[in-house]
Coordinates of C-alpha atoms and ligand atoms in Angstrom, one line a residue:
M107 CA 24.9 9.3 -34.8
E108 CA 24.8 5.5 -33.5
C109 CA 20.9 4.8 -34.2
C110 CA 18.7 2.0 -34.8
A111 CA 19.7 -0.6 -37.3
H112 CA 19.6 0.7 -40.8
F113 CA 15.9 -1.2 -41.1
W114 CA 14.1 0.8 -39.4
R115 CA 16.5 4.0 -41.1
Y116 CA 15.5 6.2 -43.7
P117 CA 14.0 9.8 -44.8
I118 CA 10.7 10.1 -44.3
L119 CA 9.3 10.7 -47.9
V120 CA 10.4 7.7 -49.3
L121 CA 7.3 5.2 -49.1
I122 CA 8.4 1.7 -48.7
F123 CA 10.9 -0.5 -47.7
Y124 CA 11.8 -3.3 -47.9
L125 CA 14.6 -5.9 -47.1
M126 CA 15.2 -9.1 -48.7
L127 CA 17.5 -11.5 -47.2
K128 CA 18.6 -14.8 -49.2
P129 CA 17.8 -17.6 -46.5
S130 CA 21.0 -18.1 -44.2
G131 CA 20.5 -21.4 -42.9
L132 CA 21.2 -24.0 -45.3
D133 CA 19.4 -27.1 -43.7
A134 CA 16.4 -25.2 -42.1
S135 CA 13.2 -26.4 -43.0
I136 CA 11.5 -23.5 -43.7
S137 CA 7.9 -25.3 -44.7
Y138 CA 6.1 -25.0 -40.9
K139 CA 7.4 -21.4 -41.0
P140 CA 4.2 -19.4 -41.2
N141 CA 4.3 -16.0 -43.0
I142 CA 3.3 -12.8 -40.7
V143 CA 0.9 -10.8 -41.9
I144 CA 0.8 -7.1 -38.7
L145 CA -1.3 -4.8 -39.9
L146 CA -0.8 -2.2 -37.1
A147 CA -3.2 0.9 -37.0
D148 CA -1.9 4.5 -35.5
D149 CA -4.7 5.4 -32.5
L150 CA -7.4 4.1 -32.8
G151 CA -9.8 3.2 -30.1
I152 CA -10.7 0.0 -29.0
G153 CA -14.5 1.8 -29.0
D154 CA -14.1 2.2 -33.3
I155 CA -14.3 -1.7 -34.3
G156 CA -17.6 -3.2 -34.6
C157 CA -16.2 -6.5 -33.2
Y158 CA -15.4 -5.0 -30.0
G159 CA -18.8 -3.4 -29.6
N160 CA -19.6 -0.5 -32.6
T161 CA -22.4 -0.6 -34.2
T162 CA -22.1 2.7 -36.3
V163 CA -18.7 2.4 -38.0
R164 CA -18.9 -0.3 -40.6
T165 CA -15.5 -2.2 -40.1
P166 CA -16.6 -5.1 -41.7
N167 CA -13.2 -7.0 -42.9
I168 CA -11.5 -6.4 -39.7
D169 CA -13.9 -8.2 -37.8
R170 CA -13.7 -11.2 -40.5
L171 CA -10.3 -11.8 -38.8
A172 CA -12.6 -11.7 -35.6
K173 CA -14.8 -14.1 -37.0
E174 CA -12.5 -16.7 -38.9
G175 CA -9.3 -16.5 -35.4
I176 CA -9.2 -15.1 -31.7
K177 CA -10.5 -12.2 -30.2
L178 CA -8.0 -11.4 -27.1
S179 CA -10.3 -8.7 -25.3
Q180 CA -7.9 -8.0 -22.5
H181 CA -4.7 -6.9 -25.0
V182 CA -2.4 -4.2 -23.2
A183 CA -0.2 -2.2 -25.2
A184 CA 3.1 -1.2 -23.3
A185 CA 2.7 2.3 -23.0
S186 CA -0.1 4.8 -24.1
L187 CA 2.5 6.1 -27.2
C188 CA 3.4 5.8 -30.2
T189 CA 7.5 5.5 -29.7
P190 CA 7.4 3.4 -26.2
S191 CA 4.4 1.7 -27.4
R192 CA 6.8 0.6 -30.5
T193 CA 9.4 0.1 -28.9
A194 CA 7.6 -2.3 -27.1
F195 CA 6.6 -3.7 -29.6
L196 CA 9.3 -4.6 -31.8
T197 CA 12.2 -5.8 -29.0
G198 CA 9.0 -7.4 -26.4
R199 CA 10.6 -5.9 -23.2
Y200 CA 9.0 -2.3 -21.9
A201 CA 10.3 0.2 -23.7
I202 CA 12.1 1.7 -20.2
R203 CA 14.2 -1.0 -20.5
S204 CA 16.0 0.7 -23.6
G205 CA 16.2 3.8 -23.0
M206 CA 13.4 4.7 -25.2
E207 CA 10.9 6.2 -22.7
E208 CA 10.5 10.0 -22.0
T209 CA 12.4 11.5 -19.2
A210 CA 12.4 14.4 -17.6
G211 CA 14.8 17.4 -17.5
Y212 CA 16.1 20.4 -18.3
R213 CA 18.1 19.0 -20.6
V214 CA 18.3 21.1 -24.3
L215 CA 18.7 18.8 -27.3
Q216 CA 20.8 19.8 -30.2
S217 CA 18.4 18.5 -32.5
L218 CA 15.4 16.8 -32.2
A219 CA 15.6 15.2 -35.4
S220 CA 18.6 12.9 -34.1
S221 CA 18.9 12.9 -30.6
G222 CA 17.7 9.3 -30.6
G223 CA 17.1 5.5 -31.0
L224 CA 16.4 2.5 -30.6
P225 CA 19.6 1.4 -29.4
P226 CA 21.7 -1.2 -31.8
N227 CA 21.7 -3.3 -29.3
E228 CA 18.7 -4.4 -28.9
T229 CA 16.6 -7.1 -31.0
T230 CA 13.4 -6.9 -33.1
F231 CA 11.6 -9.5 -33.9
A232 CA 12.7 -8.5 -37.0
K233 CA 16.1 -9.2 -37.4
I234 CA 15.2 -13.2 -35.6
L235 CA 13.2 -13.4 -38.5
Q236 CA 15.8 -12.5 -40.9
K237 CA 18.2 -14.4 -39.8
Q238 CA 16.2 -17.4 -40.0
G239 CA 15.2 -17.0 -43.7
Y240 CA 11.8 -14.5 -43.8
S241 CA 12.2 -11.7 -46.6
T242 CA 11.0 -8.9 -44.5
G243 CA 8.7 -5.6 -45.2
L244 CA 8.1 -3.0 -43.5
I245 CA 5.3 -0.7 -45.1
E246 CA 4.4 2.9 -44.3
Q247 CA 2.0 5.4 -45.2
P248 CA 3.9 8.9 -45.4
M249 CA 2.4 11.6 -44.3
K250 CA 0.2 13.9 -46.1
V251 CA 0.4 12.9 -49.1
E252 CA -2.5 12.5 -51.2
R253 CA -3.9 9.0 -52.8
A254 CA -0.9 7.3 -50.4
A255 CA -3.7 4.5 -49.2
P256 CA -3.9 3.8 -52.5
F257 CA -0.3 3.3 -53.5
M258 CA 0.8 1.7 -50.3
L259 CA -2.0 -0.7 -50.4
K260 CA -1.0 -2.0 -54.1
E261 CA 3.1 -1.9 -53.0
A262 CA 1.9 -4.1 -49.4
L263 CA 0.2 -6.9 -52.0
S264 CA 3.0 -6.8 -54.6
F265 CA 5.1 -7.8 -51.4
I266 CA 2.7 -10.5 -51.0
K267 CA 2.3 -11.7 -54.4
R268 CA 6.6 -11.4 -54.4
S269 CA 6.7 -13.3 -51.7
K270 CA 4.7 -15.8 -51.4
Q271 CA 7.1 -19.2 -51.8
G272 CA 7.3 -17.7 -48.3
P273 CA 8.1 -17.3 -45.8
F274 CA 7.2 -13.5 -44.8
L275 CA 6.9 -10.8 -42.3
L276 CA 5.7 -7.9 -43.6
L277 CA 4.7 -4.7 -41.2
V278 CA 1.7 -2.6 -42.5
S279 CA 2.0 0.2 -40.1
F280 CA -0.9 2.2 -41.4
L281 CA -1.2 5.7 -40.6
H282 CA -4.4 5.4 -40.0
V283 CA -6.2 7.1 -38.1
H284 CA -3.9 9.6 -36.3
T285 CA -4.8 13.5 -37.2
P286 CA -4.4 14.6 -40.1
L287 CA -6.6 11.7 -41.5
V288 CA -6.0 12.0 -45.1
T289 CA -8.7 10.2 -46.3
T290 CA -8.4 9.5 -50.7
E291 CA -12.0 11.0 -52.0
N292 CA -14.1 7.8 -52.1
F293 CA -14.4 7.6 -47.9
I294 CA -14.8 10.7 -47.6
G295 CA -18.4 11.7 -45.9
K296 CA -19.5 8.0 -46.5
S297 CA -19.8 7.5 -42.3
N298 CA -21.7 7.8 -39.9
H299 CA -18.7 9.5 -37.7
G300 CA -17.1 12.5 -39.5
L301 CA -13.5 12.2 -41.5
Y302 CA -12.6 10.1 -38.0
G303 CA -15.0 7.5 -38.7
D304 CA -14.4 8.0 -42.8
N305 CA -10.6 7.0 -41.9
V306 CA -11.6 3.8 -40.2
E307 CA -13.7 3.0 -43.1
E308 CA -10.8 3.5 -45.1
M309 CA -8.8 1.8 -43.3
D310 CA -10.6 -1.6 -42.9
W311 CA -11.2 -1.3 -46.7
M312 CA -7.7 -2.2 -46.7
V313 CA -7.9 -4.8 -44.2
G314 CA -9.6 -6.6 -47.0
K315 CA -7.9 -6.1 -49.9
I316 CA -4.9 -7.7 -47.6
L317 CA -7.1 -10.6 -46.5
D318 CA -8.1 -10.9 -50.0
T319 CA -4.8 -11.4 -51.8
L320 CA -3.9 -14.1 -48.7
D321 CA -6.6 -15.7 -49.7
K322 CA -6.4 -15.4 -53.6
E323 CA -2.8 -15.8 -53.3
N324 CA -4.0 -19.3 -51.3
L325 CA -1.7 -17.9 -48.3
K326 CA -4.3 -18.1 -45.4
N327 CA -3.6 -20.9 -44.1
S328 CA 0.3 -20.4 -44.0
T329 CA -0.3 -17.2 -42.3
L330 CA -0.3 -15.7 -39.3
T331 CA -2.6 -12.2 -39.3
Y332 CA -3.0 -9.7 -36.5
F333 CA -4.4 -6.7 -36.8
T334 CA -4.0 -3.8 -33.3
S335 CA -3.5 -0.6 -33.0
D336 CA -0.3 1.1 -31.2
H337 CA -2.6 2.4 -28.6
G338 CA -5.9 3.5 -27.5
G339 CA -7.6 6.7 -29.0
H340 CA -7.0 10.3 -29.0
L341 CA -9.4 11.9 -27.0
E342 CA -7.9 15.6 -26.7
A343 CA -7.8 15.0 -30.4
R344 CA -11.1 18.0 -31.8
E345 CA -10.8 21.3 -34.2
G346 CA -13.2 23.5 -32.8
N347 CA -16.7 20.4 -31.5
I348 CA -15.4 17.9 -33.7
Q349 CA -14.2 14.5 -32.7
R350 CA -10.6 13.6 -34.7
G351 CA -9.7 11.3 -32.4
G352 CA -10.9 7.8 -31.8
W353 CA -13.7 6.0 -28.8
N354 CA -12.6 3.9 -26.6
G355 CA -15.7 2.2 -25.6
I356 CA -16.2 2.1 -21.3
Y357 CA -12.6 1.6 -20.6
K358 CA -11.6 5.5 -19.2
G359 CA -8.6 7.9 -20.3
G360 CA -6.7 7.2 -24.0
K361 CA -3.9 8.1 -25.6
A362 CA -0.4 9.5 -23.5
M363 CA -2.3 8.3 -19.8
G364 CA -0.2 5.6 -18.2
G365 CA -2.3 3.8 -16.7
W366 CA -5.8 4.8 -16.7
E367 CA -7.8 1.3 -19.6
G368 CA -8.8 3.3 -22.5
G369 CA -5.6 4.5 -23.2
I370 CA -3.6 0.9 -23.5
R371 CA -6.4 -1.3 -24.3
V372 CA -6.3 -2.1 -28.1
P373 CA -7.8 -4.7 -30.6
G374 CA -5.8 -8.1 -30.7
L375 CA -7.0 -10.4 -33.7
F376 CA -5.0 -13.2 -34.6
R377 CA -6.2 -15.7 -37.6
W378 CA -4.6 -18.5 -38.3
T379 CA -6.8 -21.1 -40.6
G380 CA -6.4 -24.3 -39.7
V381 CA -4.3 -24.5 -36.9
L382 CA -6.4 -21.3 -34.1
P383 CA -9.8 -21.5 -33.4
E384 CA -11.8 -19.8 -35.4
G385 CA -14.9 -17.2 -33.6
R386 CA -13.5 -17.3 -30.2
E387 CA -12.6 -14.7 -27.5
I388 CA -9.8 -14.7 -25.4
A389 CA -10.7 -12.6 -22.0
V390 CA -7.2 -12.5 -19.7
P391 CA -4.6 -10.4 -19.9
T392 CA -2.3 -10.4 -23.3
S393 CA 0.3 -7.8 -24.3
L394 CA 1.3 -6.3 -27.1
M395 CA 4.9 -7.5 -26.6
D396 CA 4.3 -10.7 -27.0
I397 CA 4.2 -10.5 -30.6
F398 CA 7.9 -10.6 -29.9
S399 CA 7.7 -13.8 -27.9
T400 CA 5.7 -15.9 -30.0
L401 CA 7.4 -15.1 -33.5
V402 CA 11.0 -15.7 -32.1
Y403 CA 8.9 -19.1 -30.8
L404 CA 7.4 -20.1 -34.2
V405 CA 10.5 -19.3 -35.8
G406 CA 11.8 -22.1 -33.8
E407 CA 14.8 -19.8 -32.4
T408 CA 14.6 -19.1 -28.9
V409 CA 14.4 -15.3 -26.8
P410 CA 17.3 -13.4 -26.3
Q411 CA 19.1 -14.6 -22.8
D412 CA 20.9 -11.4 -22.1
R413 CA 18.0 -9.5 -21.1
V414 CA 15.0 -8.9 -19.1
I415 CA 12.0 -10.2 -21.7
D416 CA 9.0 -8.8 -21.0
G417 CA 6.8 -10.2 -23.6
R418 CA 5.3 -14.0 -23.8
N419 CA 4.5 -16.6 -26.6
L420 CA 1.0 -16.4 -26.7
M421 CA 0.3 -20.0 -29.1
P422 CA -0.8 -22.3 -26.2
L423 CA -3.2 -19.5 -25.1
L424 CA -4.1 -19.0 -28.7
Q425 CA -4.4 -22.7 -30.1
G426 CA -6.8 -23.1 -26.5
L427 CA -3.8 -25.2 -24.5
V428 CA -4.2 -23.5 -21.6
Q429 CA -6.7 -21.2 -20.1
H430 CA -4.5 -18.8 -18.3
S431 CA -2.0 -16.0 -19.7
E432 CA 1.8 -16.1 -18.1
H433 CA 1.6 -12.2 -17.1
E434 CA 1.2 -12.3 -13.2
F435 CA 2.0 -8.6 -13.7
M436 CA 1.9 -6.2 -16.0
F437 CA 3.4 -2.2 -15.7
H438 CA 1.6 0.9 -16.9
Y439 CA 4.4 3.2 -17.5
C440 CA 3.4 6.9 -18.6
G441 CA 7.4 7.8 -19.6
I442 CA 9.4 7.0 -17.0
Y443 CA 7.1 6.9 -14.3
L444 CA 5.3 4.0 -12.6
H445 CA 1.5 5.4 -13.1
A446 CA -0.3 1.7 -12.5
V447 CA 0.0 -1.7 -12.5
R448 CA -2.6 -5.1 -13.2
W449 CA -2.2 -8.5 -11.4
Y450 CA -3.9 -11.1 -12.9
E451 CA -4.8 -13.5 -10.4
K452 CA -4.8 -16.5 -11.5
E453 CA -6.5 -18.8 -9.7
S454 CA -9.4 -16.6 -8.5
G455 CA -9.7 -15.0 -12.5
N456 CA -9.6 -11.7 -10.8
V457 CA -8.1 -8.8 -12.7
W458 CA -6.9 -6.3 -10.0
K459 CA -5.4 -2.4 -11.0
A460 CA -3.8 -0.4 -8.9
H461 CA -3.2 3.2 -10.2
Y462 CA -0.1 5.2 -7.8
V463 CA -0.4 8.2 -10.3
S464 CA -3.0 9.7 -12.7
P465 CA -3.6 12.6 -13.9
I466 CA -5.4 15.2 -13.3
F467 CA -8.2 16.0 -16.1
Q468 CA -9.1 19.7 -17.5
P469 CA -11.9 20.4 -17.1
E470 CA -12.5 18.4 -14.5
R471 CA -14.5 15.1 -14.3
S472 CA -14.5 15.6 -18.5
G473 CA -12.2 12.4 -19.1
A474 CA -9.2 14.4 -21.0
C475 CA -6.9 16.5 -20.8
Y476 CA -8.3 19.4 -23.0
A477 CA -6.7 22.3 -22.3
S478 CA -3.0 20.7 -22.6
K479 CA -3.8 18.5 -25.6
Y480 CA -1.9 16.0 -23.3
C481 CA -2.6 15.0 -20.0
P482 CA 1.4 14.9 -17.9
C483 CA 3.2 12.6 -16.8
S484 CA 4.8 14.3 -13.8
G485 CA 4.2 17.0 -12.2
E486 CA 1.8 19.4 -11.3
G487 CA -0.4 18.0 -14.1
V488 CA -0.7 14.4 -12.0
T489 CA -2.5 12.9 -8.4
H490 CA 0.4 10.4 -6.5
H491 CA -2.6 8.0 -4.6
D492 CA -1.6 7.0 -0.9
P493 CA -3.2 4.5 -1.0
P494 CA -2.9 3.5 -4.7
L495 CA -6.5 3.9 -6.7
L496 CA -8.0 0.7 -6.6
F497 CA -9.7 -2.1 -8.8
H498 CA -11.7 -4.6 -9.5
L499 CA -10.6 -4.8 -13.1
S500 CA -12.9 -7.5 -14.5
R501 CA -15.9 -6.9 -12.5
D502 CA -15.7 -2.6 -13.1
P503 CA -13.9 -2.5 -16.4
S504 CA -14.5 1.1 -16.5
E505 CA -12.6 1.9 -13.2
A506 CA -15.4 3.9 -11.8
K507 CA -15.6 2.5 -8.7
P508 CA -12.8 2.6 -6.5
L509 CA -12.3 0.1 -3.7
S510 CA -11.6 0.9 -0.5
A511 CA -11.0 -1.0 3.1
D512 CA -14.2 -1.1 4.0
S513 CA -15.8 -2.2 0.2
E514 CA -13.1 -4.7 0.0
P515 CA -11.5 -6.8 2.7
Q516 CA -9.0 -7.9 1.1
F517 CA -7.7 -4.9 0.6
Y518 CA -4.9 -4.0 1.4
T519 CA -3.7 -7.3 1.1
I520 CA -3.4 -7.0 -2.3
L521 CA -2.2 -4.0 -2.1
E522 CA 0.8 -5.6 -0.2
R523 CA 0.9 -7.9 -3.1
I524 CA 1.0 -5.5 -6.6
N525 CA 3.4 -3.6 -3.9
K526 CA 5.6 -6.5 -3.8
A527 CA 5.9 -7.1 -7.5
V528 CA 6.4 -3.6 -8.4
E529 CA 9.4 -3.5 -5.8
E530 CA 10.9 -6.5 -8.0
H531 CA 10.2 -5.3 -11.3
R532 CA 12.3 -2.0 -10.1
K533 CA 15.1 -4.7 -8.9
T534 CA 14.9 -6.0 -12.8
L535 CA 16.2 -2.2 -14.6
T536 CA 19.4 -0.8 -14.9
T537 CA 19.7 2.3 -15.9
V538 CA 20.7 2.8 -19.9
P539 CA 21.1 5.7 -21.9
P540 CA 17.8 7.6 -22.2
Q541 CA 17.3 7.7 -26.1
L542 CA 14.2 10.4 -24.9
S543 CA 14.8 13.7 -23.4
V544 CA 12.5 17.3 -23.3
Y545 CA 13.7 20.4 -22.9
N546 CA 11.8 21.2 -20.2
I547 CA 10.3 19.3 -16.9
I548 CA 6.6 19.9 -17.5
W549 CA 6.3 16.2 -20.0
K550 CA 5.8 17.2 -24.0
P551 CA 5.0 14.4 -25.5
W552 CA 4.9 16.7 -28.9
L553 CA 7.9 17.5 -28.7
Q554 CA 9.9 13.6 -29.0
P555 CA 12.0 13.6 -31.2
C556 CA 11.1 11.6 -34.2
C557 CA 13.4 11.0 -37.3
G558 CA 9.5 10.0 -39.5
S559 CA 10.0 5.9 -39.4
F560 CA 9.2 3.1 -37.6
P561 CA 9.4 2.7 -34.7
F562 CA 8.9 6.8 -34.3
C563 CA 6.1 6.8 -36.5
Y564 CA 4.5 10.5 -37.4
C565 CA 5.1 12.6 -34.5
D566 CA 2.7 14.6 -33.0
K567 CA 4.7 18.2 -33.7
E568 CA 3.1 18.2 -37.6
K569 CA -0.6 19.1 -35.8
N570 CA 0.9 22.7 -35.9
N571 CA 0.6 22.2 -39.4
M572 CA -3.2 22.0 -39.3
Ligands
NAG14 C1 -18.5 4.4 -32.8 O1 -17.3 5.1 -33.1 C2 -17.9 5.8 -33.1 C3 -16.3 6.8 -33.8 O2 -15.2 7.0 -33.0 C4 -17.5 7.0 -31.7 O3 -18.4 8.4 -32.3 C5 -19.3 5.6 -32.0 O4 -19.5 6.3 -30.3 C6 -19.0 4.8 -31.6 N1 -20.1 4.1 -31.3 C7 -20.3 3.2 -30.0 C8 -21.6 2.2 -30.4 O5 -19.4 2.7 -29.7
NAG15 C1 -7.2 -24.2 -45.3 O1 -7.4 -25.1 -43.4 C2 -8.8 -25.5 -43.2 C3 -9.3 -25.4 -42.3 O2 -8.4 -27.0 -41.9 C4 -9.0 -27.1 -44.2 O3 -10.7 -26.7 -43.8 C5 -8.3 -26.1 -45.7 O4 -8.5 -27.3 -46.7 C6 -7.5 -25.7 -46.1 N1 -7.1 -25.2 -47.5 C7 -5.7 -25.6 -47.9 C8 -6.1 -25.0 -49.2 O5 -5.2 -25.7 -47.1
NAG16 C1 22.9 -1.9 -24.7 O1 24.5 -0.7 -24.2 C2 23.8 -0.3 -23.1 C3 25.1 1.1 -23.4 O2 26.2 0.2 -23.1 C4 23.5 -0.9 -22.3 O3 23.6 0.3 -21.0 C5 22.6 -1.4 -22.3 O4 22.3 -3.1 -21.0 C6 23.0 -2.9 -23.4 N1 21.6 -3.6 -23.4 C7 21.6 -5.1 -23.5 C8 19.9 -5.3 -24.0 O5 22.3 -5.1 -23.7
CA17 CA1 0.0 6.3 -32.5

């Protein structure tokens, strides 16, 4: 099977995957190329973190990144599910462009485990950085293995020490805080929020160890450190009445919902001492896809010109050289269905969001799909809105009060502008072979194929074992 570059393919139980490449550009002066450390949480809610307003979960180390760097407060995942979000993150492109979004159809898959993958003609930032002489380490936590966290941490720290002459790219893909919440004894029962809180606090401890090592090795000023989550917390992850998924703070909805803010607004912290300001918050819309363009810029490369890249270089914004992000519109997909669109109106600073489709909560008004564990993207489980539900996101971040032509004089003008952007966006989409598909017209994300390795990450069908 033609699948992802071998960089991303390895058996589930292989703990660590290192790719050490010799610098290829002979004359490349690498002294100014920063090391990159990416800390990627799984299913973490934005409301679980101290520096994003949580007062009872203790995350002093993640908070330290905010204190010593930049906190993005409107950082948005390209999708509210693992695979499409991580695909977009790696490639700087909406997953629909690479066929890595769910499609609905009756097709029976021959083998779930091998039916799809990141097409080899997609370019990840890891590939580009390798070409620029970066040592690359991807460290993933194996599933459900006790003592996995300390082992994984040890590998991350030894990678840093081994690669400190630089430049290096370290991507730590936490299993935290996805169920089943494998947590070492030291942290069990220590938080105020049960096993979920324990798991968040354990991850924070791991982040702290990594930051301490960077400091100790004198790499703090030469390393760009980035912390984020692949999407929002999973509201429906419950065992009886016990919450096992994350908290999305003031934001409505969560994981697997295409448009609601809770599924896509995630923490975004950047630290690069001496280069980026410290303790600053940036509230304009930014995307997880931006890391692609940012890293490509930092290594002195240009992004691929033969395809649409949706991410934007964040450096000018992070350094405070500009006030606006380059994202005028963001498209919020649920599978292949466009559910909502965000419009950042730069002149006024207003952020609007129009929902064309939204999931039907069950029970009604519960804020999630507790009956089915995941909200669907299409079919009978969704409502189509005509006119779309429009929110003034900057004034109403909880998406509580939909606007109308009475309450918002510009109502139709705003919708017209957004509709036009959708039209233009659709023109940029090409037909690509679908990489993911399901055997039922009803979207079932837990059936999505996975090979257990990044960006396929942890599979929700594993939950059956709990
Ligand atoms: C903090 O996070 C926990 C765990 O997700 C959650 O239950 C709690 O409501 C949050 N507290 C605040 C103030 O956001
Ligand atoms: C790191 O940068 C900070 C801020 O610019 C500076 O005060 C400090 O001396 C630098 N440390 C090293 C080891 O270069
Ligand atoms: C990759 O190949 C597929 C199949 O031939 C094609 O549809 C797609 O446009 C290609 N993508 C890029 C980025 O070249
Ligand atoms: Ca996830």
